[in-house]
Amino acid sequence: MWYLSGLSRPVSLRAEPWVEMRDVWVRPALDASYTHGTLHTEVTVANHTGADVTAQVDLLLTGPDAMGRRPVAGTTVEVSADGEATVALDVDVPDALLWTAETPHLYRVTAVLRVDGQEQHVTTLRTGLRVVEIRDERLLVNGRPVVLHGVNRHDFDPDRAWAVPEFRYREDLLAAKRLNINAIRASHYPNAQLMYDLCDELGLYVMDECDLESHGVRRKNVPGDNPLWTAACVDRMQRMVLLDRNHPSIIMWSLGNEAGLGGEGGGAFVRMRRAAEALDDTRPFHYEGDHDPAISDVVSRMYATAEQMATLGRHEPLTFGPLTRLRNLVLTDDKDMTPELQAGRPVLQCEYAHAMQNSLGNFAEHVEVFHTYDNIVGGFIWDFVDQSLRRVAPDGTSQWLYGGDFDDKPHHGTYCLNGILAADRTPHPSAVEVWWGYRPAVVTAVDAARGRYRVANRWSFTDLSVLEPVVEMRADGVLVSTAVLPPLAVAPGESTDWQVPEAVPGPDVAGEAVVRFRWRLRRDTVWAPAGTEVASDEVVLGPAWRPAPAAVPSPALPVR
């Protein structure tokens, strides 16, 4: 990262009425069938006058169709002079439209505060009906297992550095959706509210991370279990949770990154978790630096190999030798894992597939592990965008600057360039690898000679019938035929056999035959228009399809 000073986000002052709603928290819940919802709403009213007041709090609800607000709950509250009072209101939502990254249905809750019949304060927030659980070592959203096809994202703009303009947030998150990314890790600090608003709207799961990383000095017990730092750590965690807890896109709280071990009593991390749970107990907690179950609800690894993740998928011990332990003293942080310590918790990679320069060569192997073992719930690529500053040369061309280009010493050179996108959001070749590895529809050959294939749906909530399948046949790289097929119904998380006569080369196909399957959106979505390609697979049928040479007639022999 760059060392830069100054204020990088907008700062504003807001004037509120003398009697105000200081906080509105909407906590969604679902019944056991994940059909009927309840919005548990807490409204805290603050009275800044010198006299007691009786206030009326009313809630209005607008559905995802945005067809009008309707009153749904109301109550009165007595608030003492210069005091506060909190009221709880429940809003029932039968046959609810649920929020997921694939179906980001949003409801609007409007809270209205009146004193003596006069409207004092009105606020509206968006919420989604969804619940997050960990059960049977799986991460569940609305009762269904999800796999995090994620990426780490830093705030960065090539022209304004950390002062990211608003359009960049939408540009980034639309690009993520179109690359089949379904999850963002807010590495390594809370983001601007706009980022969460867009994740709510477009459909992206978020791991929201506390601004806590001590990196190299974590080996000096900072903050670790040193009580000198505990209050500051707890304060940062509380402020993040209070500010962000209304966003349905946030499915997990992270206590920080590379901040050391909590020690026998869990140190600052257990206290951070307890403080956060007092404010919101609806989401699981993450921390990679200490595998204590009292700290983290998931087993989080960083840059584990695909083979190591498969070992954890099989619940086998993961141990490291003396060389790794020596390297841990100064650089890495690879910890042993036993089946007993892992039991009951899903496993994820908070950072993997370091996307620096010509990388992601074995990305597909990592993703295959995610979809082979039920307890492996995905990971977050490091990272999304190159942190390179743009300088426009006299001839108008862009020059991309990194460590050392300002005569800065010491520096880490190009180590800030780890993205699957360039700083100006131009995709690197690795972005295509991500798009393919994270694809929702996966086609494999069963008996290609007879046109038999198997199709797997890697979405958790969406049937593949929303896509239009297209089959192309090529011979020696030349397009021979294209066929648009009827939609194929494959339920979320399921697979089916698929008979595709169009994938069998005809007798006129000469050369190496390759069949390619493309999947395109049939309708517009909030993140891409109809016709956008979201998945592709190809099967090389090989030169065996080369037709036999035509028989050459023997020349007539002269008759003697």
PDB file of C-alpha atoms in Angstrom, residues 31 60 65 190 414 471 546 559:
ATOM      1  CA  ASP A  31     -39.223 -18.786  10.176  1.00  0.00           C
ATOM      2  CA  LEU A  60     -43.932   2.182   7.009  1.00  0.00           C
ATOM      3  CA  ASP A  65     -41.782  -3.767  -6.197  1.00  0.00           C
ATOM      4  CA  PRO A 190     -14.671  -0.617   6.800  1.00  0.00           C
ATOM      5  CA  THR A 414       5.616  -3.495  -8.039  1.00  0.00           C
ATOM      6  CA  VAL A 471     -23.474 -24.764 -28.801  1.00  0.00           C
ATOM      7  CA  ARG A 546     -11.146 -36.449 -39.395  1.00  0.00           C
ATOM      8  CA  VAL A 559      -6.296 -55.129 -71.776  1.00  0.00           C
TER       9      VAL A 559
END
